[in-house]
mmCIF file of C-alpha atoms in Angstrom:
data_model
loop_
_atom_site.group_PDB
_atom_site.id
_atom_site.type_symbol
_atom_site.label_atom_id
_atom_site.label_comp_id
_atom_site.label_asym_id
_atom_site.label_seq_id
_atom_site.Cartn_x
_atom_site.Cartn_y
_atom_site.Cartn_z
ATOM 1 C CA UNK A 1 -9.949 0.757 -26.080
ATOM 2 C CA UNK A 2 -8.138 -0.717 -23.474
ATOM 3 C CA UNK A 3 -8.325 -4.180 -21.399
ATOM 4 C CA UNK A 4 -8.771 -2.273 -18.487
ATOM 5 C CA UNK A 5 -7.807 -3.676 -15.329
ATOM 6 C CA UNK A 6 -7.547 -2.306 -11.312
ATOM 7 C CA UNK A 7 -4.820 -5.062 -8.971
ATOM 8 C CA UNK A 8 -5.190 -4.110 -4.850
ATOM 9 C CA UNK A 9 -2.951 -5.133 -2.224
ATOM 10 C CA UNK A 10 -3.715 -5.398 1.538
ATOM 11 C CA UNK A 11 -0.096 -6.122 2.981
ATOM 12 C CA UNK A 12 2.678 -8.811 2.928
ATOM 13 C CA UNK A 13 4.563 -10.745 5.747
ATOM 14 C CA UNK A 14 4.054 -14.176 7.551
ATOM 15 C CA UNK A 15 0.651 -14.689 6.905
ATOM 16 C CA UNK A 16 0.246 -18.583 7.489
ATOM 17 C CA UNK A 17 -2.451 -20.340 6.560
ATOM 18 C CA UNK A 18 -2.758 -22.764 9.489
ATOM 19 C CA UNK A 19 -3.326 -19.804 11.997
ATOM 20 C CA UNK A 20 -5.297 -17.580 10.301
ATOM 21 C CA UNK A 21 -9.107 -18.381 11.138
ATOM 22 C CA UNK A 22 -11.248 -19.456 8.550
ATOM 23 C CA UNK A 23 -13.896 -16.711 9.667
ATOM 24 C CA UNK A 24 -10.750 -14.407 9.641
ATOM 25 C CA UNK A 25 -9.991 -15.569 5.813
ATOM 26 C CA UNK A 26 -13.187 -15.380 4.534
ATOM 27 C CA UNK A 27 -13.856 -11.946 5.828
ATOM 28 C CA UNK A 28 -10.170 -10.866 3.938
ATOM 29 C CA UNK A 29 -11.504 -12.764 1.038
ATOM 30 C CA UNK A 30 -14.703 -10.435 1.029
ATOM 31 C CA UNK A 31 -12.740 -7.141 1.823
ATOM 32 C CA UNK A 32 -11.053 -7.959 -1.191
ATOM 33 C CA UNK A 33 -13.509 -9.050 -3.653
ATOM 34 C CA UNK A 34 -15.813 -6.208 -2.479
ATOM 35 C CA UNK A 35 -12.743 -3.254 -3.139
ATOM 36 C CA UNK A 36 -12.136 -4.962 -6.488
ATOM 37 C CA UNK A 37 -15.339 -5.227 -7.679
ATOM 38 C CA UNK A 38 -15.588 -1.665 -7.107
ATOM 39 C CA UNK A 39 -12.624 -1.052 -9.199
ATOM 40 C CA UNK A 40 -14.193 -2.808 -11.815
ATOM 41 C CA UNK A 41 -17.338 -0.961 -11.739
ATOM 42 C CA UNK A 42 -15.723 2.742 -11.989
ATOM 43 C CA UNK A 43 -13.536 1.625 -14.852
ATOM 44 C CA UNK A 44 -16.285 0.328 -16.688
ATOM 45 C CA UNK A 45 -18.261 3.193 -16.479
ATOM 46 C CA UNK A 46 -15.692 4.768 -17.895
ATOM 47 C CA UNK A 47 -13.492 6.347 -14.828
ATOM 48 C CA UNK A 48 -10.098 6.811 -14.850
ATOM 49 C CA UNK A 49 -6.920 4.889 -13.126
ATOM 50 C CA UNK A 50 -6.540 7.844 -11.084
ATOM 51 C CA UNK A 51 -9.796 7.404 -9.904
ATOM 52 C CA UNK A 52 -9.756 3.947 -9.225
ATOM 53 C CA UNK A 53 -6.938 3.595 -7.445
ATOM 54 C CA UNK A 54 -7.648 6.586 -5.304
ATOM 55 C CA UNK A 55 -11.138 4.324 -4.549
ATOM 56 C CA UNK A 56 -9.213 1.849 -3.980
ATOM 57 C CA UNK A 57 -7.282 2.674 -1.503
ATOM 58 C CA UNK A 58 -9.821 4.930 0.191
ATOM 59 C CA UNK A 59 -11.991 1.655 0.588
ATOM 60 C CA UNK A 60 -9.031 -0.041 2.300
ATOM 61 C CA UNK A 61 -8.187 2.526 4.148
ATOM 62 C CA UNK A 62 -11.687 2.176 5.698
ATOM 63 C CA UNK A 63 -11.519 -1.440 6.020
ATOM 64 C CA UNK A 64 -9.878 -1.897 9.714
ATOM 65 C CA UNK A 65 -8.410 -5.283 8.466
ATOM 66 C CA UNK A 66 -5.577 -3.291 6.806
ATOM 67 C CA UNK A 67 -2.964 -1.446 7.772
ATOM 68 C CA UNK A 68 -3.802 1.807 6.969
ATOM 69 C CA UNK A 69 -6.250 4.487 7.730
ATOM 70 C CA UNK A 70 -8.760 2.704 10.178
ATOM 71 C CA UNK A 71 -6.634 -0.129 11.187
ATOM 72 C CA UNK A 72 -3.244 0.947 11.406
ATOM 73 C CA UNK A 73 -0.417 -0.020 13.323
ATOM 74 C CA UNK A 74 0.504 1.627 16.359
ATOM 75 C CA UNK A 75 3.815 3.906 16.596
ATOM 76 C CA UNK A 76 6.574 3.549 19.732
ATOM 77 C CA UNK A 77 5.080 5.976 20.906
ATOM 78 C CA UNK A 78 1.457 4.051 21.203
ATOM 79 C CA UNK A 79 -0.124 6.664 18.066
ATOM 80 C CA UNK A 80 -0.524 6.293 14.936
ATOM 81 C CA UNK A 81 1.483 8.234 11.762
ATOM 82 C CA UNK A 82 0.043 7.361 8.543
ATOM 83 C CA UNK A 83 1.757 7.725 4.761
ATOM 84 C CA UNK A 84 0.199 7.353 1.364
ATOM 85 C CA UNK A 85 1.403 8.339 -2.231
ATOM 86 C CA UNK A 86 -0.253 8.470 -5.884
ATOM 87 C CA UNK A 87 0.581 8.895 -8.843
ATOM 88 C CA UNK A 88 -1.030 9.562 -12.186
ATOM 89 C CA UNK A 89 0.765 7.492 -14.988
ATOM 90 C CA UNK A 90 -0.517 10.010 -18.050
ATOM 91 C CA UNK A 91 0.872 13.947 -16.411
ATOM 92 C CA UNK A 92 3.256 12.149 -14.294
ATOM 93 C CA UNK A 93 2.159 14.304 -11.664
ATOM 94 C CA UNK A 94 2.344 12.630 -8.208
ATOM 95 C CA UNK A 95 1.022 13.734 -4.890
ATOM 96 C CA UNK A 96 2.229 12.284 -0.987
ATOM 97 C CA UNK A 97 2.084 12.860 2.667
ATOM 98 C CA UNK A 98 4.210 11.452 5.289
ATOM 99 C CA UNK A 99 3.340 10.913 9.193
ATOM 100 C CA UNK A 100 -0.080 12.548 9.717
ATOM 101 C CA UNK A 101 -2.147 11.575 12.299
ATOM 102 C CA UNK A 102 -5.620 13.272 12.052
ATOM 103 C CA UNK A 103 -6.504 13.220 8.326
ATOM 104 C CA UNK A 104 -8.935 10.363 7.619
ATOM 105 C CA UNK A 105 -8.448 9.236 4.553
ATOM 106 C CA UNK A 106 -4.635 10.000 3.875
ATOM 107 C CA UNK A 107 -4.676 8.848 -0.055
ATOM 108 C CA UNK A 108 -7.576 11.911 -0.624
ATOM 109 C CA UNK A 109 -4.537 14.596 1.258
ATOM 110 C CA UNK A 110 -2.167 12.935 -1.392
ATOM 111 C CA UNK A 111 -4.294 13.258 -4.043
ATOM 112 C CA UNK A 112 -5.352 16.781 -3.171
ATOM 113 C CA UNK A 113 -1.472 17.480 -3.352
ATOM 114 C CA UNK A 114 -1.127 15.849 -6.838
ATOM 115 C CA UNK A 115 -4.024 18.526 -7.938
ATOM 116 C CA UNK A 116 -4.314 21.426 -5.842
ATOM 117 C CA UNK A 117 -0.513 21.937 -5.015
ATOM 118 C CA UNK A 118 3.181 22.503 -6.914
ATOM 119 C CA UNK A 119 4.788 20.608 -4.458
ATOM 120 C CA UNK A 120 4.803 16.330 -4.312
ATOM 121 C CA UNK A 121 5.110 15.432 -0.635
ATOM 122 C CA UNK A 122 4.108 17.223 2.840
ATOM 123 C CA UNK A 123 4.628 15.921 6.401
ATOM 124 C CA UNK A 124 3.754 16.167 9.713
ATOM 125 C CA UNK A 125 1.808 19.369 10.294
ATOM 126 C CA UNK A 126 2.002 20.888 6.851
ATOM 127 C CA UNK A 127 0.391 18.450 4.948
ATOM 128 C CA UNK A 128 -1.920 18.559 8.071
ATOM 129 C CA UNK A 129 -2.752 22.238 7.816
ATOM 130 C CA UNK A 130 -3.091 21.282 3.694
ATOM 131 C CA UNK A 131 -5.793 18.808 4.126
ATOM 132 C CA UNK A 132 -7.582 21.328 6.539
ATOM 133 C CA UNK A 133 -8.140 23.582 3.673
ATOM 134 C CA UNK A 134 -8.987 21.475 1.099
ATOM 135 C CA UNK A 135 -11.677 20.301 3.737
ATOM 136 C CA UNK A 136 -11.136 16.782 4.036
ATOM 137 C CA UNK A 137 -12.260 15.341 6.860
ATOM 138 C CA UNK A 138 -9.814 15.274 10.272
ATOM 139 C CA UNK A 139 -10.629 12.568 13.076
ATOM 140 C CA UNK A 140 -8.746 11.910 16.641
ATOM 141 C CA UNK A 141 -5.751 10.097 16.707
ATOM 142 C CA UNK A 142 -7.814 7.174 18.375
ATOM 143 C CA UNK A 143 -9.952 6.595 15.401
ATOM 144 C CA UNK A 144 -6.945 4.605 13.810
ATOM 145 C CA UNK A 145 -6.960 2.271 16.772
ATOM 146 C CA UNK A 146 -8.041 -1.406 16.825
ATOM 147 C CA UNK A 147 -7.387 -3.690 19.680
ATOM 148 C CA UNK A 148 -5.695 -6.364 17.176
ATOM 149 C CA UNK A 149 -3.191 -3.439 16.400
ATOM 150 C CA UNK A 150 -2.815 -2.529 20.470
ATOM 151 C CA UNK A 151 -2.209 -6.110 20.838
ATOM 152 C CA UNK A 152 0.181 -6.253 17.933
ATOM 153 C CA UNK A 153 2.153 -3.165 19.763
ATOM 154 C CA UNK A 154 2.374 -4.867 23.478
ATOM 155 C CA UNK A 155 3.850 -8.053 21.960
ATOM 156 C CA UNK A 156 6.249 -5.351 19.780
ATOM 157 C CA UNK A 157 7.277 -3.947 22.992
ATOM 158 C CA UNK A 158 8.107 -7.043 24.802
ATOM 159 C CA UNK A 159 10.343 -8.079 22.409
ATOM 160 C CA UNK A 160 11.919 -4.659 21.942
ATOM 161 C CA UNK A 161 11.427 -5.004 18.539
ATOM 162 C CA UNK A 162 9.570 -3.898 15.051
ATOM 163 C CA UNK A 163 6.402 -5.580 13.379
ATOM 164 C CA UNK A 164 5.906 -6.260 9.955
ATOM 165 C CA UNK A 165 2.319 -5.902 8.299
ATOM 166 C CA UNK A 166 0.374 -8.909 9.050
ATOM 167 C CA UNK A 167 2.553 -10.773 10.694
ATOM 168 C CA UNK A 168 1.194 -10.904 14.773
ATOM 169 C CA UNK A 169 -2.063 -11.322 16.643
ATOM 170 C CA UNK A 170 -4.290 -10.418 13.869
ATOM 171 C CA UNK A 171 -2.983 -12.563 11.168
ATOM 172 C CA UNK A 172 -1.829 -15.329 14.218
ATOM 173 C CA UNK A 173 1.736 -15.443 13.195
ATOM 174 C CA UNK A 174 5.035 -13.201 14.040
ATOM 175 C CA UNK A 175 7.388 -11.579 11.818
ATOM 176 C CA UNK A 176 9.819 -8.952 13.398
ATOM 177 C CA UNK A 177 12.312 -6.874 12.284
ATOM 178 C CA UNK A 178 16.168 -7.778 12.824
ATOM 179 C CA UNK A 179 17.086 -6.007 16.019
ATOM 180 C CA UNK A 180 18.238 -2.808 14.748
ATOM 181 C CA UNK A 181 16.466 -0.821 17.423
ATOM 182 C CA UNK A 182 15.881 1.654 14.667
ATOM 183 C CA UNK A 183 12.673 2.862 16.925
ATOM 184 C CA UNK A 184 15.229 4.057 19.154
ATOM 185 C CA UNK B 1 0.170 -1.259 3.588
ATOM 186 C CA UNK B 2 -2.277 -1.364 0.924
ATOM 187 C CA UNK B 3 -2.231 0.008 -2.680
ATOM 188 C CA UNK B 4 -3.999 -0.396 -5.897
ATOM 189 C CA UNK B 5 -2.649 0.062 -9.438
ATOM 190 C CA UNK B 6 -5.528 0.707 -12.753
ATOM 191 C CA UNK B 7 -5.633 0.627 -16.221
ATOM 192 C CA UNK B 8 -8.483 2.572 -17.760
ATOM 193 C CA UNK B 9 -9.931 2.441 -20.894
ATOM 194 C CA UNK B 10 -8.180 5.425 -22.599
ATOM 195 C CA UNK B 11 -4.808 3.471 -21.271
ATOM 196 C CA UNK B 12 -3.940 5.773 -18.458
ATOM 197 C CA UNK B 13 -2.060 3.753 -15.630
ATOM 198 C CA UNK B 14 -2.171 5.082 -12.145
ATOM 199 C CA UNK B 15 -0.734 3.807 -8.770
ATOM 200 C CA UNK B 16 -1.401 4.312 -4.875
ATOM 201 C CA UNK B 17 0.211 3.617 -1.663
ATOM 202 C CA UNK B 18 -1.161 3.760 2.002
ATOM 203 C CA UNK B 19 0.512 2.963 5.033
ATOM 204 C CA UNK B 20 0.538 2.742 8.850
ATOM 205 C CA UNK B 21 4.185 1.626 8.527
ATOM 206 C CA UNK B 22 5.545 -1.004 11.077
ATOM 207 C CA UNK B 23 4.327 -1.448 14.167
ATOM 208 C CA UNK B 24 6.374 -0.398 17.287
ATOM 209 C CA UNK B 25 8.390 2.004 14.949
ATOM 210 C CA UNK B 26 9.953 5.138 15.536
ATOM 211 C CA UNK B 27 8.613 8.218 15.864
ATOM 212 C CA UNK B 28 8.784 10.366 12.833
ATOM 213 C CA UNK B 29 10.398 7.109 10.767
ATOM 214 C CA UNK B 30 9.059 7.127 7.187
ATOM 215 C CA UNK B 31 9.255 3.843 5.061
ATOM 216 C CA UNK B 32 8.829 3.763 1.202
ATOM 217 C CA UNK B 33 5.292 3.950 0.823
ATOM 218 C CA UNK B 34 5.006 7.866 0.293
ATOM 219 C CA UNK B 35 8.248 7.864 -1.627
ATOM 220 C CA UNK B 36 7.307 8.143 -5.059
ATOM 221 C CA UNK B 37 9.782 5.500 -7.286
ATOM 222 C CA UNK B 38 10.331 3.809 -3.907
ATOM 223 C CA UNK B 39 6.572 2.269 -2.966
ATOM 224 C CA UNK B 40 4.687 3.858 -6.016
ATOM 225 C CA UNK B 41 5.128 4.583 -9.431
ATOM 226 C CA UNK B 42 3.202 5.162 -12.894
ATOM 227 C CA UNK B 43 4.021 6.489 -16.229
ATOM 228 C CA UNK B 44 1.863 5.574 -19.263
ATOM 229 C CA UNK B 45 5.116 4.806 -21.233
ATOM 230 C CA UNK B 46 5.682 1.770 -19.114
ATOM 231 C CA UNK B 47 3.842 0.184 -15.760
ATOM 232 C CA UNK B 48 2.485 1.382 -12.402
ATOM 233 C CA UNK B 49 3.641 -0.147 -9.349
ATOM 234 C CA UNK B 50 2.518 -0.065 -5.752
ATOM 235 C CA UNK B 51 5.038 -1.924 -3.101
ATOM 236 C CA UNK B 52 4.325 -3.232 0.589
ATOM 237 C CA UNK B 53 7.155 -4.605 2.891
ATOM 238 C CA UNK B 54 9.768 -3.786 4.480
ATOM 239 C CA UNK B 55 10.422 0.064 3.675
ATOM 240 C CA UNK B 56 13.793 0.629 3.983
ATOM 241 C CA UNK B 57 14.903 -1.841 1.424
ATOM 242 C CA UNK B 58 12.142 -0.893 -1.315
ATOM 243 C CA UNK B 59 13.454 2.659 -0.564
ATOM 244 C CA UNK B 60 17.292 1.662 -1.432
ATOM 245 C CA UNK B 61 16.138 0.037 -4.463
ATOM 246 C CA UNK B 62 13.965 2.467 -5.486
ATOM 247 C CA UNK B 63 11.953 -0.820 -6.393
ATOM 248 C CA UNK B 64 8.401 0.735 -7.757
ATOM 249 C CA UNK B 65 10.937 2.937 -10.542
ATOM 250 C CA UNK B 66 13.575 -0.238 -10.682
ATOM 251 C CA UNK B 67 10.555 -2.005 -12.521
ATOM 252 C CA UNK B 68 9.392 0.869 -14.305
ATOM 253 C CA UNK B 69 13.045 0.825 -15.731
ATOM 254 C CA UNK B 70 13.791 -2.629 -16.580
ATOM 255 C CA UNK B 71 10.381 -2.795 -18.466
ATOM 256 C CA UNK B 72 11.701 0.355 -20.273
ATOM 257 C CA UNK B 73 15.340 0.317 -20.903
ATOM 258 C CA UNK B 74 16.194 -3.001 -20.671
ATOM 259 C CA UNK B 75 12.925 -4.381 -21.979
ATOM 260 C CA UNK B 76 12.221 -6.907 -19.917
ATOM 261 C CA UNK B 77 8.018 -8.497 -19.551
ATOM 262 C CA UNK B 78 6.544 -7.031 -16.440
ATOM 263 C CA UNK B 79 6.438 -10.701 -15.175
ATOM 264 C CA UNK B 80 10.777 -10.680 -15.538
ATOM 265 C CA UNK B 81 10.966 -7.035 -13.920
ATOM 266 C CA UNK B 82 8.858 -8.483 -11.285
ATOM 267 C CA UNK B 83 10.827 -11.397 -10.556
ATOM 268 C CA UNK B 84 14.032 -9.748 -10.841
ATOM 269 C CA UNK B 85 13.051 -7.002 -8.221
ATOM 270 C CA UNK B 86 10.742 -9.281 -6.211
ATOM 271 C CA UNK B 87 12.718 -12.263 -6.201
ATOM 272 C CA UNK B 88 16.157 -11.455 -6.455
ATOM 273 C CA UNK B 89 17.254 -7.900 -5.715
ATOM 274 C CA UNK B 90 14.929 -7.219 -2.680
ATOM 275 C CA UNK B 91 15.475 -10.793 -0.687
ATOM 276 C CA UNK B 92 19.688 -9.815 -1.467
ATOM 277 C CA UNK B 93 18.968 -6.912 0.872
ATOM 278 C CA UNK B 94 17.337 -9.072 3.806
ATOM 279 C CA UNK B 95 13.814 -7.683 2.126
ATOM 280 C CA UNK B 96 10.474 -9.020 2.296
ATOM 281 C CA UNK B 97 7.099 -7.957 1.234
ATOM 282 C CA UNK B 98 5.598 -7.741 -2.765
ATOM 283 C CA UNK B 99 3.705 -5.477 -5.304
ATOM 284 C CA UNK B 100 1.319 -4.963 -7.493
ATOM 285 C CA UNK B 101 1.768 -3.890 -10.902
ATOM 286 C CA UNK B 102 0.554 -3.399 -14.048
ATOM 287 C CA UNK B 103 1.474 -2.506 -17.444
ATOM 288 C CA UNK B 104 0.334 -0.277 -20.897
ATOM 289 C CA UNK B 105 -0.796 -3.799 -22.318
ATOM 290 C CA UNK B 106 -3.298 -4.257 -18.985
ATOM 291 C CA UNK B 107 -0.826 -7.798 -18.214
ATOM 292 C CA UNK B 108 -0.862 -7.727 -14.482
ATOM 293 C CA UNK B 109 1.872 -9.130 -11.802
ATOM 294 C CA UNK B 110 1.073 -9.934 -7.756
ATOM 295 C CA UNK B 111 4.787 -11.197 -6.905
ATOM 296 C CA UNK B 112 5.511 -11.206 -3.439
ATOM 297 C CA UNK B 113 8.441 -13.006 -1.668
ATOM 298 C CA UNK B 114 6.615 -13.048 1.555
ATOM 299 C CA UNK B 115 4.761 -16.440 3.053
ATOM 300 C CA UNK B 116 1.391 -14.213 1.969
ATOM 301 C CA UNK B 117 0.294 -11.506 0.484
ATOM 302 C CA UNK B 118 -3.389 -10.709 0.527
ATOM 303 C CA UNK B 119 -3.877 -9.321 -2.657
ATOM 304 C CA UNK B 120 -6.809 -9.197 -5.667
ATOM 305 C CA UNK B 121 -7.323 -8.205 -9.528
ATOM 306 C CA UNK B 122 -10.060 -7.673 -12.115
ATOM 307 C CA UNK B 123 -10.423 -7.286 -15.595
ATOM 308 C CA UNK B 124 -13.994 -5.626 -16.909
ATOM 309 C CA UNK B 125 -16.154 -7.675 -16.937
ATOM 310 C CA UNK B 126 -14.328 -10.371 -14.739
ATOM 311 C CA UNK B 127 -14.804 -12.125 -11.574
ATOM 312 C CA UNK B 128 -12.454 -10.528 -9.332
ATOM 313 C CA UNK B 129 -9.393 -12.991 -8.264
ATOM 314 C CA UNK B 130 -8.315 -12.345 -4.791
ATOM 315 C CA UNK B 131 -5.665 -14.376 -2.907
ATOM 316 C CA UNK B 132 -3.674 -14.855 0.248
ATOM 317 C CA UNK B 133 -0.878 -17.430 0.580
ATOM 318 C CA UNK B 134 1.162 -18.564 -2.228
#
């Protein structure tokens, strides 16, 4: 038997530690413990790494802290477009979507891929149309929204340029993109 | 981004990636979350990685596979894969973020070149150790 193990990550960038709140810490602290712990719990009982990461990331996808799912960063275009991937270490078989907007829990569409379909990745309205008939559940584009994020997006937009994860209001510091324009 | 990368008990690894991507971006632009060797990878035979950062350098260094392969061909410890790809390759490109990762022997590696990373792991049976900053 394996040591089994689950790691998570909830984004990288300029996260300093003099301007991010100490209520604001403690509740990433317990987002983290809290999706970990669950981890933990599904291994033990036996599950899979498939499972557990899918969990995983389901749970922070849900967690409005994070940039993903409920809580994810706005688009140019003031929308969101949201991209997961897994992949399953034993059949090598790997599953992905890229820019949807109305599936709720993007890592379940990629995982339905990995089983249900021959292909790896869909986009846009395919993998859309895909996730409507393996019946996972679709929300408005709004649902995404926080006003951290919105805020994150006006400050983008002033400065004509792109945001890294955690690096504006939310998290209290800035971390842009050079000015490519790459948003066009 | 977030992402989560498991060991089970039978020694499968698995990986997963889930993004909003950058704020203020494009339209239609795509970073290297979804890509599979770019922001995720697993394969029993080695580790299974799940990136966050900035996407378009993780994508031209394929860095999820990039770690996958040193641990393979050039058999390097997770811990030197990581530090080669986090450390070195990725901040030559004008790259920032980190990863998660973890290998067939359950060692684990949270390298990120980034002032933080929020981030967490937990053997069975564990407390679970979660960090932010460095």
């Amino acid at each position: 038997m394996c040591n089994a193990v689950i790691a998570i990550h909830g984004g990288a960038g300029a996260i300093a530690q003099a301007s991010l709140s100490v209520q604001k810490e403690k509740q990433y602290f317990a987002a983290l413990r809290k999706i970990v712990s669950a981890g933990q719990r599904l291994l033990a009982g036996g599950g899979s790494a498939l499972d557990a990461v899918t969990q995983a990331v389901r749970l922070l996808e849900e967690c409005p802290l994070f940039n993903a799912g409920k809580g994810a960063v706005f688009t140019h275009a003031g929308d969101h477009e949201l991209d997961a991937s897994i992949m399953d270490g034993f059949s090598l078989q790997a599953g992905a979507v890229a820019g949807v907007k109305h599936i709720r829990n993007p890592i379940l569409a990629a995982r339905a891929i990995l089983e249900h379909s021959p292909h790896v990745m869909l986009t846009g309205d395919g993998a859309e149309d895909f996730a409507e008939q393996q019946r996972l559940e679709r929300v408005e584009n709004e649902f995404f929204s926080t006003p951290e994020r919105f805020a994150q997006l006006k400050l983008a937009r002033q400065r004509g340029e792109m945001l890294l994860d955690h690096g504006g209001a939310a998290a209290g510091g800035v971390q842009f993109m050079p000015p490519d324009q790459k948003f066009g | 981004t977030v992402g989560a990368v498991a060991l089970d008990q039978l020694g499968n690894l698995a990986a997963a990636t889930s993004t909003g991507g950058i704020t203020n971006k494009h339209a239609g632009r795509v970073g290297d979350s979804p890509i599979i060797g770019a922001g995720c990878y697993a394969n029993n035979a080695s580790v299974a990685v799940s990136c966050t950062g900035s996407g378009e350098v993780f994508m031209r260094t394929l860095a999820a596979y990039d770690i996958a392969a040193l641990v393979t061909y050039s058999n390097l410890s997770l811990q030197e894969a990581c530090q080669k790809v986090v450390m070195e390759k990725i901040p030559q490109l004008g790259g920032s973020g980190g990863l998660v990762a973890v290998d067939r022997l359950g060692n684990v590696a949270l390298p990120f070149n980034s002032e933080g990373m929020y981030r967490g792991y937990g053997y069975i049976g564990d407390a679970p150790d979660v960090g932010i900053y460095r």
